[in-house]
Amino acid sequence: MSGSQRIAIVGGGVIGLSVAWRLARADQRVVVFDRTRAGGGAGRVAGGMVAPISEYGFEDDAFLELGADSLRQYPEHLLALSADSGIDIGFDGRGALAAAVHRDDVEAMRRVYDFRAHRGLPVEWLSGSEAREFEPLLSPRVTAGMWTADDCHIDTRKLLDALVAACRKRGVDIREDEPVTRVAVNGGRVLGVETAKGTEVTDSVVIAAGCRSADIAGIPESAIPPVRPVKGQILVLRGAPGCEFRHVIRAPEAYVVPKKDGRLLVGATQEEMGFDETPTAGPVMRLIEKAWEVLPSIYECPFESVEVGLRPGSRDHLPIIGPTAVSGLHFATGHFRHGILLSPVTAQAVCEGVTRGRYPASVKAFYPGRFSSAPARHGSEN
Amino acid sequence: MSGSQRIAIVGGGVIGLSVAWRLARADQRVVVFDRTRAGGGAGRVAGGMVAPISEYGFEDDAFLELGADSLRQYPEHLLALSADSGIDIGFDGRGALAAAVHRDDVEAMRRVYDFRAHRGLPVEWLSGSEAREFEPLLSPRVTAGMWTADDCHIDTRKLLDALVAACRKRGVDIREDEPVTRVAVNGGRVLGVETAKGTEVTDSVVIAAGCRSADIAGIPESAIPPVRPVKGQILVLRGAPGCEFRHVIRAPEAYVVPKKDGRLLVGATQEEMGFDETPTAGPVMRLIEKAWEVLPSIYECPFESVEVGLRPGSRDHLPIIGPTAVSGLHFATGHFRHGILLSPVTAQAVCEGVTRGRYPASVKAFYPGRFSSAPARHGSEN
């Protein structure tokens, strides 16, 4: 398929809007549906790390490559986004410092370090005192650190506001408070989407509905993406005198991200609680405790709020990007904790896939088809 | 002095409004000045305990007597208040359970128990299992408890809203956003108060400005009440399944008050931070931790907010009630953590003092004059 298509995007979060904006820049006619307000979703409640190396645990290399590719695209992505939106998003690239106090944590960090160093990644092992040279406010009890100079982070609220503005500038039709109730499919080909207001006939449909991507009717049972909500609670503190942290600090069970506007984000829990979005007392206590252990001056920081996001976790915690068995139906979901990082590369891949009918090789490992040998849901497929 | 006076009350918190309402019911012409909104102050951010026994540490007996007297007045006080305001405040009298896990805490609780039991107060010592019969959700690690059946608590927001409404009903002139800048005094006699809007000529002035009572100009240096702000942070959680607590629970460094509207109040810190009213991360962590230690199901409770109040702490942490060396100038301040409990008895005493020129004997121990042998402030008194 070539020329200008009419394309529906289901979901106006960081992935849906990035895809929509990219398609609109490629002269496609795009309509984005969001169940509430566009520019929300899990990406709005996020540390905003753009850090492929630090996000790289023991996954396969395709994941690392995808993240690195996305990071390479970020500067140009943000430049174009600022030009279209008039919003300067900023890009904070001062690096990230992992820090550990207890012996088990140091050993776990060492295994990660060895794995990354073996892959030739630019990570640096530090003694406690070396770590405190990078970040003087680190606790004297920190005994080891790992420095990753390439880690960046951004203000995700500005990113999302800019995406909304840039989409509008490029003529994307954004429909808010209009949930898609069904994907219309006939004879193995997508026909459009249905909402309470009627049917939107389109050439292609991109499902970018985050943790709700599995709950849209009309998708054939065997093609339903296996995503679930993974609850994340994050604290918004405010920097105080004595809390002028220079870098992102990663403690064993919490991270601290100092934003240029003075906010200190302390994240994040990973809880299997279904669609529950309630802040709760225990996780608030734990996040403060874990951050305070490596950064004692956190104790005096003004407490602003608790925010909750529902990340879309896939069955293997890797993103789901690509075509489906239904012609014209595409997925861009399951980004779990990596939606901000992976939004440029996802938008680029989906744009190519939808407009040229051919996805770049880099996303082949993340095709929806990888789950098709097993049923996507429990129960009968009849 | 007899007949109808014109009386200015400085401060529209729980003490100022209780005094104003009582005076208005005694046919006095009352004007209340508040620097912001009437019905605020430290009392609004409070557990709302009406618990003279539990609040009785090792102070002298006059304090216990004053609290017990106030508790005796409470039912009639609330009845009249409901009649005047149309607001049903409620009075939760299900008792309070102190609980301790660690040996040091048990021993400290035992000393308090022995002291109270020796005074003949109705307190009961409980084993851990006995305590869990009172409150089944108590942690299995709780090894001892102390039961105080007489403890009550109320919803302080309703109490304050009712006081505002009742004052208005009785013709009290409530001036909001109008801070008193000076008490006008001449020849050892009060003349009225000054605000940015002008001078209010009155027969009497009652200073009920809480932690700001020492900062009003015009009071002779030797009569300035020695009160300071004692910061209290309190958490508002919401009861969840498994958190249906029956009683007020007092842990060694936190208390949990289950309100009938479903809120769970977890309080409170005591911090010497001047007039700082910022919620901070460390105390939030500590309050949850201390409550969670005795009530583990707190962990899952929805987290609503952190509130901060500034209690008026006097030099000896006892209230300051009574006449001053300046004729017509009265104090009703320094109630520290006991403003809610002591509001009826304070209102009654000040009403008698102002209208009949004679305070009841029960407040003699709390007269402002007890501080006069020492200068109220550092520095010269010239």
PDB file of N, CA and C in Angstrom, chain A residues 8-81:
ATOM      1  N   ALA A   8      -6.206   4.905  11.912  1.00  0.00           N
ATOM      2  CA  ALA A   8      -6.689   5.132  13.279  1.00  0.00           C
ATOM      3  C   ALA A   8      -5.648   4.623  14.267  1.00  0.00           C
ATOM      4  N   ILE A   9      -5.365   5.446  15.269  1.00  0.00           N
ATOM      5  CA  ILE A   9      -4.467   5.031  16.351  1.00  0.00           C
ATOM      6  C   ILE A   9      -5.324   4.890  17.599  1.00  0.00           C
ATOM      7  N   VAL A  10      -5.277   3.727  18.220  1.00  0.00           N
ATOM      8  CA  VAL A  10      -6.051   3.502  19.444  1.00  0.00           C
ATOM      9  C   VAL A  10      -5.132   3.762  20.635  1.00  0.00           C
ATOM     10  N   GLY A  11      -5.321   4.918  21.275  1.00  0.00           N
ATOM     11  CA  GLY A  11      -4.490   5.255  22.432  1.00  0.00           C
ATOM     12  C   GLY A  11      -3.663   6.487  22.175  1.00  0.00           C
ATOM     13  N   GLY A  12      -3.810   7.510  23.054  1.00  0.00           N
ATOM     14  CA  GLY A  12      -3.082   8.754  22.894  1.00  0.00           C
ATOM     15  C   GLY A  12      -2.038   8.949  23.976  1.00  0.00           C
ATOM     16  N   GLY A  13      -1.308   7.865  24.303  1.00  0.00           N
ATOM     17  CA  GLY A  13      -0.173   7.974  25.227  1.00  0.00           C
ATOM     18  C   GLY A  13       1.094   8.271  24.449  1.00  0.00           C
ATOM     19  N   VAL A  14       2.239   8.031  25.091  1.00  0.00           N
ATOM     20  CA  VAL A  14       3.499   8.411  24.441  1.00  0.00           C
ATOM     21  C   VAL A  14       3.732   7.614  23.161  1.00  0.00           C
ATOM     22  N   ILE A  15       3.323   6.348  23.123  1.00  0.00           N
ATOM     23  CA  ILE A  15       3.530   5.543  21.921  1.00  0.00           C
ATOM     24  C   ILE A  15       2.531   5.946  20.822  1.00  0.00           C
ATOM     25  N   GLY A  16       1.253   5.997  21.167  1.00  0.00           N
ATOM     26  CA  GLY A  16       0.241   6.344  20.161  1.00  0.00           C
ATOM     27  C   GLY A  16       0.503   7.703  19.532  1.00  0.00           C
ATOM     28  N   LEU A  17       0.851   8.700  20.358  1.00  0.00           N
ATOM     29  CA  LEU A  17       1.074  10.046  19.829  1.00  0.00           C
ATOM     30  C   LEU A  17       2.346  10.111  18.989  1.00  0.00           C
ATOM     31  N   SER A  18       3.390   9.385  19.420  1.00  0.00           N
ATOM     32  CA  SER A  18       4.637   9.391  18.640  1.00  0.00           C
ATOM     33  C   SER A  18       4.412   8.780  17.264  1.00  0.00           C
ATOM     34  N   VAL A  19       3.668   7.672  17.244  1.00  0.00           N
ATOM     35  CA  VAL A  19       3.343   7.025  15.972  1.00  0.00           C
ATOM     36  C   VAL A  19       2.487   7.960  15.117  1.00  0.00           C
ATOM     37  N   ALA A  20       1.484   8.575  15.724  1.00  0.00           N
ATOM     38  CA  ALA A  20       0.572   9.458  14.988  1.00  0.00           C
ATOM     39  C   ALA A  20       1.324  10.634  14.372  1.00  0.00           C
ATOM     40  N   TRP A  21       2.196  11.232  15.168  1.00  0.00           N
ATOM     41  CA  TRP A  21       2.945  12.401  14.700  1.00  0.00           C
ATOM     42  C   TRP A  21       3.855  12.023  13.521  1.00  0.00           C
ATOM     43  N   ARG A  22       4.521  10.870  13.686  1.00  0.00           N
ATOM     44  CA  ARG A  22       5.427  10.397  12.625  1.00  0.00           C
ATOM     45  C   ARG A  22       4.652  10.118  11.326  1.00  0.00           C
ATOM     46  N   LEU A  23       3.495   9.484  11.458  1.00  0.00           N
ATOM     47  CA  LEU A  23       2.672   9.186  10.280  1.00  0.00           C
ATOM     48  C   LEU A  23       2.173  10.476   9.631  1.00  0.00           C
ATOM     49  N   ALA A  24       1.786  11.435  10.459  1.00  0.00           N
ATOM     50  CA  ALA A  24       1.277  12.701   9.920  1.00  0.00           C
ATOM     51  C   ALA A  24       2.376  13.433   9.158  1.00  0.00           C
ATOM     52  N   ARG A  25       3.614  13.338   9.684  1.00  0.00           N
ATOM     53  CA  ARG A  25       4.739  13.972   8.984  1.00  0.00           C
ATOM     54  C   ARG A  25       5.013  13.273   7.651  1.00  0.00           C
ATOM     55  N   ALA A  26       4.585  11.998   7.558  1.00  0.00           N
ATOM     56  CA  ALA A  26       4.727  11.257   6.297  1.00  0.00           C
ATOM     57  C   ALA A  26       3.454  11.403   5.452  1.00  0.00           C
ATOM     58  N   ASP A  27       2.719  12.487   5.730  1.00  0.00           N
ATOM     59  CA  ASP A  27       1.542  12.859   4.923  1.00  0.00           C
ATOM     60  C   ASP A  27       0.402  11.858   4.967  1.00  0.00           C
ATOM     61  N   GLN A  28       0.288  11.123   6.066  1.00  0.00           N
ATOM     62  CA  GLN A  28      -0.851  10.232   6.237  1.00  0.00           C
ATOM     63  C   GLN A  28      -1.955  10.991   6.983  1.00  0.00           C
ATOM     64  N   ARG A  29      -3.200  10.540   6.793  1.00  0.00           N
ATOM     65  CA  ARG A  29      -4.329  11.161   7.490  1.00  0.00           C
ATOM     66  C   ARG A  29      -4.600  10.346   8.745  1.00  0.00           C
ATOM     67  N   VAL A  30      -4.372  10.944   9.899  1.00  0.00           N
ATOM     68  CA  VAL A  30      -4.334  10.181  11.145  1.00  0.00           C
ATOM     69  C   VAL A  30      -5.399  10.665  12.119  1.00  0.00           C
ATOM     70  N   VAL A  31      -6.083   9.710  12.731  1.00  0.00           N
ATOM     71  CA  VAL A  31      -7.001  10.046  13.815  1.00  0.00           C
ATOM     72  C   VAL A  31      -6.608   9.224  15.047  1.00  0.00           C
ATOM     73  N   VAL A  32      -6.473   9.925  16.190  1.00  0.00           N
ATOM     74  CA  VAL A  32      -6.079   9.273  17.449  1.00  0.00           C
ATOM     75  C   VAL A  32      -7.283   9.258  18.381  1.00  0.00           C
ATOM     76  N   PHE A  33      -7.589   8.095  18.923  1.00  0.00           N
ATOM     77  CA  PHE A  33      -8.676   7.982  19.898  1.00  0.00           C
ATOM     78  C   PHE A  33      -8.085   7.759  21.287  1.00  0.00           C
ATOM     79  N   ASP A  34      -8.551   8.530  22.251  1.00  0.00           N
ATOM     80  CA  ASP A  34      -8.139   8.264  23.623  1.00  0.00           C
ATOM     81  C   ASP A  34      -9.374   8.144  24.505  1.00  0.00           C
ATOM     82  N   ARG A  35      -9.317   7.191  25.444  1.00  0.00           N
ATOM     83  CA  ARG A  35     -10.464   6.981  26.333  1.00  0.00           C
ATOM     84  C   ARG A  35     -10.658   8.154  27.290  1.00  0.00           C
ATOM     85  N   THR A  36      -9.579   8.885  27.570  1.00  0.00           N
ATOM     86  CA  THR A  36      -9.708  10.084  28.420  1.00  0.00           C
ATOM     87  C   THR A  36      -9.029  11.238  27.672  1.00  0.00           C
ATOM     88  N   ARG A  37      -7.925  11.708  28.264  1.00  0.00           N
ATOM     89  CA  ARG A  37      -7.255  12.864  27.692  1.00  0.00           C
ATOM     90  C   ARG A  37      -6.002  12.387  26.952  1.00  0.00           C
ATOM     91  N   ALA A  38      -5.758  12.883  25.755  1.00  0.00           N
ATOM     92  CA  ALA A  38      -4.514  12.544  25.062  1.00  0.00           C
ATOM     93  C   ALA A  38      -3.338  13.162  25.808  1.00  0.00           C
ATOM     94  N   GLY A  39      -2.199  12.466  25.794  1.00  0.00           N
ATOM     95  CA  GLY A  39      -1.023  12.961  26.507  1.00  0.00           C
ATOM     96  C   GLY A  39      -0.947  12.429  27.920  1.00  0.00           C
ATOM     97  N   GLY A  40      -1.778  11.446  28.235  1.00  0.00           N
ATOM     98  CA  GLY A  40      -1.738  10.835  29.566  1.00  0.00           C
ATOM     99  C   GLY A  40      -1.038   9.493  29.495  1.00  0.00           C
ATOM    100  N   GLY A  41      -1.610   8.522  30.179  1.00  0.00           N
ATOM    101  CA  GLY A  41      -1.047   7.178  30.147  1.00  0.00           C
ATOM    102  C   GLY A  41       0.134   7.011  31.081  1.00  0.00           C
ATOM    103  N   ALA A  42       0.712   5.827  31.042  1.00  0.00           N
ATOM    104  CA  ALA A  42       1.802   5.486  31.964  1.00  0.00           C
ATOM    105  C   ALA A  42       3.015   6.385  31.770  1.00  0.00           C
ATOM    106  N   GLY A  43       3.209   6.893  30.543  1.00  0.00           N
ATOM    107  CA  GLY A  43       4.384   7.716  30.268  1.00  0.00           C
ATOM    108  C   GLY A  43       4.396   9.022  31.044  1.00  0.00           C
ATOM    109  N   ARG A  44       3.222   9.493  31.410  1.00  0.00           N
ATOM    110  CA  ARG A  44       3.150  10.752  32.147  1.00  0.00           C
ATOM    111  C   ARG A  44       3.609  10.569  33.590  1.00  0.00           C
ATOM    112  N   VAL A  45       3.430   9.365  34.095  1.00  0.00           N
ATOM    113  CA  VAL A  45       3.848   9.030  35.467  1.00  0.00           C
ATOM    114  C   VAL A  45       5.108   8.186  35.342  1.00  0.00           C
ATOM    115  N   ALA A  46       6.226   8.812  35.096  1.00  0.00           N
ATOM    116  CA  ALA A  46       7.430   8.044  34.806  1.00  0.00           C
ATOM    117  C   ALA A  46       8.640   8.870  35.170  1.00  0.00           C
ATOM    118  N   GLY A  47       9.728   8.182  35.478  1.00  0.00           N
ATOM    119  CA  GLY A  47      10.982   8.865  35.760  1.00  0.00           C
ATOM    120  C   GLY A  47      11.515   9.565  34.520  1.00  0.00           C
ATOM    121  N   GLY A  48      11.141   9.049  33.363  1.00  0.00           N
ATOM    122  CA  GLY A  48      11.581   9.676  32.119  1.00  0.00           C
ATOM    123  C   GLY A  48      12.990   9.281  31.697  1.00  0.00           C
ATOM    124  N   MET A  49      13.433   8.112  32.131  1.00  0.00           N
ATOM    125  CA  MET A  49      14.781   7.672  31.781  1.00  0.00           C
ATOM    126  C   MET A  49      14.868   7.314  30.304  1.00  0.00           C
ATOM    127  N   VAL A  50      15.903   7.815  29.679  1.00  0.00           N
ATOM    128  CA  VAL A  50      16.230   7.437  28.307  1.00  0.00           C
ATOM    129  C   VAL A  50      17.605   6.793  28.430  1.00  0.00           C
ATOM    130  N   ALA A  51      17.603   5.535  28.808  1.00  0.00           N
ATOM    131  CA  ALA A  51      18.808   4.906  29.327  1.00  0.00           C
ATOM    132  C   ALA A  51      18.875   3.443  28.916  1.00  0.00           C
ATOM    133  N   PRO A  52      19.212   3.197  27.658  1.00  0.00           N
ATOM    134  CA  PRO A  52      19.188   1.800  27.195  1.00  0.00           C
ATOM    135  C   PRO A  52      20.141   0.899  27.975  1.00  0.00           C
ATOM    136  N   ILE A  53      21.253   1.431  28.407  1.00  0.00           N
ATOM    137  CA  ILE A  53      22.211   0.557  29.103  1.00  0.00           C
ATOM    138  C   ILE A  53      21.689   0.204  30.489  1.00  0.00           C
ATOM    139  N   SER A  54      21.240   1.216  31.231  1.00  0.00           N
ATOM    140  CA  SER A  54      20.754   0.929  32.588  1.00  0.00           C
ATOM    141  C   SER A  54      19.481   0.093  32.579  1.00  0.00           C
ATOM    142  N   GLU A  55      18.714   0.188  31.486  1.00  0.00           N
ATOM    143  CA  GLU A  55      17.481  -0.596  31.424  1.00  0.00           C
ATOM    144  C   GLU A  55      17.748  -2.024  30.944  1.00  0.00           C
ATOM    145  N   TYR A  56      18.988  -2.289  30.596  1.00  0.00           N
ATOM    146  CA  TYR A  56      19.366  -3.574  30.009  1.00  0.00           C
ATOM    147  C   TYR A  56      19.763  -4.524  31.136  1.00  0.00           C
ATOM    148  N   GLY A  57      18.887  -5.467  31.440  1.00  0.00           N
ATOM    149  CA  GLY A  57      19.191  -6.431  32.487  1.00  0.00           C
ATOM    150  C   GLY A  57      19.911  -7.607  31.871  1.00  0.00           C
ATOM    151  N   PHE A  58      19.199  -8.699  31.759  1.00  0.00           N
ATOM    152  CA  PHE A  58      19.816  -9.857  31.117  1.00  0.00           C
ATOM    153  C   PHE A  58      18.976 -10.285  29.914  1.00  0.00           C
ATOM    154  N   GLU A  59      18.267  -9.280  29.311  1.00  0.00           N
ATOM    155  CA  GLU A  59      17.487  -9.583  28.114  1.00  0.00           C
ATOM    156  C   GLU A  59      18.422  -9.899  26.946  1.00  0.00           C
ATOM    157  N   ASP A  60      17.802 -10.275  25.809  1.00  0.00           N
ATOM    158  CA  ASP A  60      18.669 -10.577  24.663  1.00  0.00           C
ATOM    159  C   ASP A  60      19.135  -9.283  23.995  1.00  0.00           C
ATOM    160  N   ASP A  61      20.097  -9.456  23.092  1.00  0.00           N
ATOM    161  CA  ASP A  61      20.759  -8.299  22.510  1.00  0.00           C
ATOM    162  C   ASP A  61      19.843  -7.446  21.637  1.00  0.00           C
ATOM    163  N   ALA A  62      18.799  -8.062  21.076  1.00  0.00           N
ATOM    164  CA  ALA A  62      17.885  -7.283  20.228  1.00  0.00           C
ATOM    165  C   ALA A  62      17.267  -6.132  21.015  1.00  0.00           C
ATOM    166  N   PHE A  63      17.010  -6.370  22.313  1.00  0.00           N
ATOM    167  CA  PHE A  63      16.418  -5.335  23.155  1.00  0.00           C
ATOM    168  C   PHE A  63      17.397  -4.187  23.379  1.00  0.00           C
ATOM    169  N   LEU A  64      18.647  -4.550  23.664  1.00  0.00           N
ATOM    170  CA  LEU A  64      19.676  -3.525  23.833  1.00  0.00           C
ATOM    171  C   LEU A  64      19.835  -2.708  22.554  1.00  0.00           C
ATOM    172  N   GLU A  65      19.848  -3.401  21.415  1.00  0.00           N
ATOM    173  CA  GLU A  65      20.017  -2.727  20.129  1.00  0.00           C
ATOM    174  C   GLU A  65      18.865  -1.768  19.847  1.00  0.00           C
ATOM    175  N   LEU A  66      17.660  -2.224  20.144  1.00  0.00           N
ATOM    176  CA  LEU A  66      16.482  -1.387  19.916  1.00  0.00           C
ATOM    177  C   LEU A  66      16.565  -0.108  20.748  1.00  0.00           C
ATOM    178  N   GLY A  67      16.951  -0.269  22.026  1.00  0.00           N
ATOM    179  CA  GLY A  67      17.074   0.887  22.917  1.00  0.00           C
ATOM    180  C   GLY A  67      18.173   1.833  22.453  1.00  0.00           C
ATOM    181  N   ALA A  68      19.309   1.273  22.048  1.00  0.00           N
ATOM    182  CA  ALA A  68      20.430   2.102  21.599  1.00  0.00           C
ATOM    183  C   ALA A  68      20.045   2.859  20.332  1.00  0.00           C
ATOM    184  N   ASP A  69      19.336   2.178  19.453  1.00  0.00           N
ATOM    185  CA  ASP A  69      18.857   2.793  18.222  1.00  0.00           C
ATOM    186  C   ASP A  69      17.931   3.975  18.554  1.00  0.00           C
ATOM    187  N   SER A  70      17.039   3.753  19.517  1.00  0.00           N
ATOM    188  CA  SER A  70      16.095   4.798  19.902  1.00  0.00           C
ATOM    189  C   SER A  70      16.821   5.996  20.514  1.00  0.00           C
ATOM    190  N   LEU A  71      17.813   5.706  21.377  1.00  0.00           N
ATOM    191  CA  LEU A  71      18.590   6.798  21.984  1.00  0.00           C
ATOM    192  C   LEU A  71      19.291   7.615  20.901  1.00  0.00           C
ATOM    193  N   ARG A  72      19.833   6.930  19.878  1.00  0.00           N
ATOM    194  CA  ARG A  72      20.486   7.651  18.775  1.00  0.00           C
ATOM    195  C   ARG A  72      19.501   8.567  18.048  1.00  0.00           C
ATOM    196  N   GLN A  73      18.254   8.139  17.950  1.00  0.00           N
ATOM    197  CA  GLN A  73      17.250   8.963  17.252  1.00  0.00           C
ATOM    198  C   GLN A  73      16.752  10.133  18.099  1.00  0.00           C
ATOM    199  N   TYR A  74      16.975  10.058  19.413  1.00  0.00           N
ATOM    200  CA  TYR A  74      16.329  11.013  20.315  1.00  0.00           C
ATOM    201  C   TYR A  74      16.645  12.480  20.018  1.00  0.00           C
ATOM    202  N   PRO A  75      17.925  12.847  19.837  1.00  0.00           N
ATOM    203  CA  PRO A  75      18.200  14.281  19.642  1.00  0.00           C
ATOM    204  C   PRO A  75      17.425  14.865  18.457  1.00  0.00           C
ATOM    205  N   GLU A  76      17.422  14.153  17.316  1.00  0.00           N
ATOM    206  CA  GLU A  76      16.717  14.658  16.141  1.00  0.00           C
ATOM    207  C   GLU A  76      15.203  14.646  16.370  1.00  0.00           C
ATOM    208  N   HIS A  77      14.737  13.590  17.036  1.00  0.00           N
ATOM    209  CA  HIS A  77      13.322  13.465  17.387  1.00  0.00           C
ATOM    210  C   HIS A  77      12.868  14.684  18.197  1.00  0.00           C
ATOM    211  N   LEU A  78      13.637  15.030  19.220  1.00  0.00           N
ATOM    212  CA  LEU A  78      13.263  16.157  20.087  1.00  0.00           C
ATOM    213  C   LEU A  78      13.363  17.488  19.344  1.00  0.00           C
ATOM    214  N   LEU A  79      14.338  17.601  18.466  1.00  0.00           N
ATOM    215  CA  LEU A  79      14.508  18.830  17.689  1.00  0.00           C
ATOM    216  C   LEU A  79      13.275  19.060  16.813  1.00  0.00           C
ATOM    217  N   ALA A  80      12.858  18.009  16.116  1.00  0.00           N
ATOM    218  CA  ALA A  80      11.688  18.116  15.237  1.00  0.00           C
ATOM    219  C   ALA A  80      10.420  18.365  16.058  1.00  0.00           C
ATOM    220  N   LEU A  81      10.367  17.725  17.226  1.00  0.00           N
ATOM    221  CA  LEU A  81       9.198  17.873  18.088  1.00  0.00           C
ATOM    222  C   LEU A  81       9.103  19.297  18.631  1.00  0.00           C
TER     223      LEU A  81
END
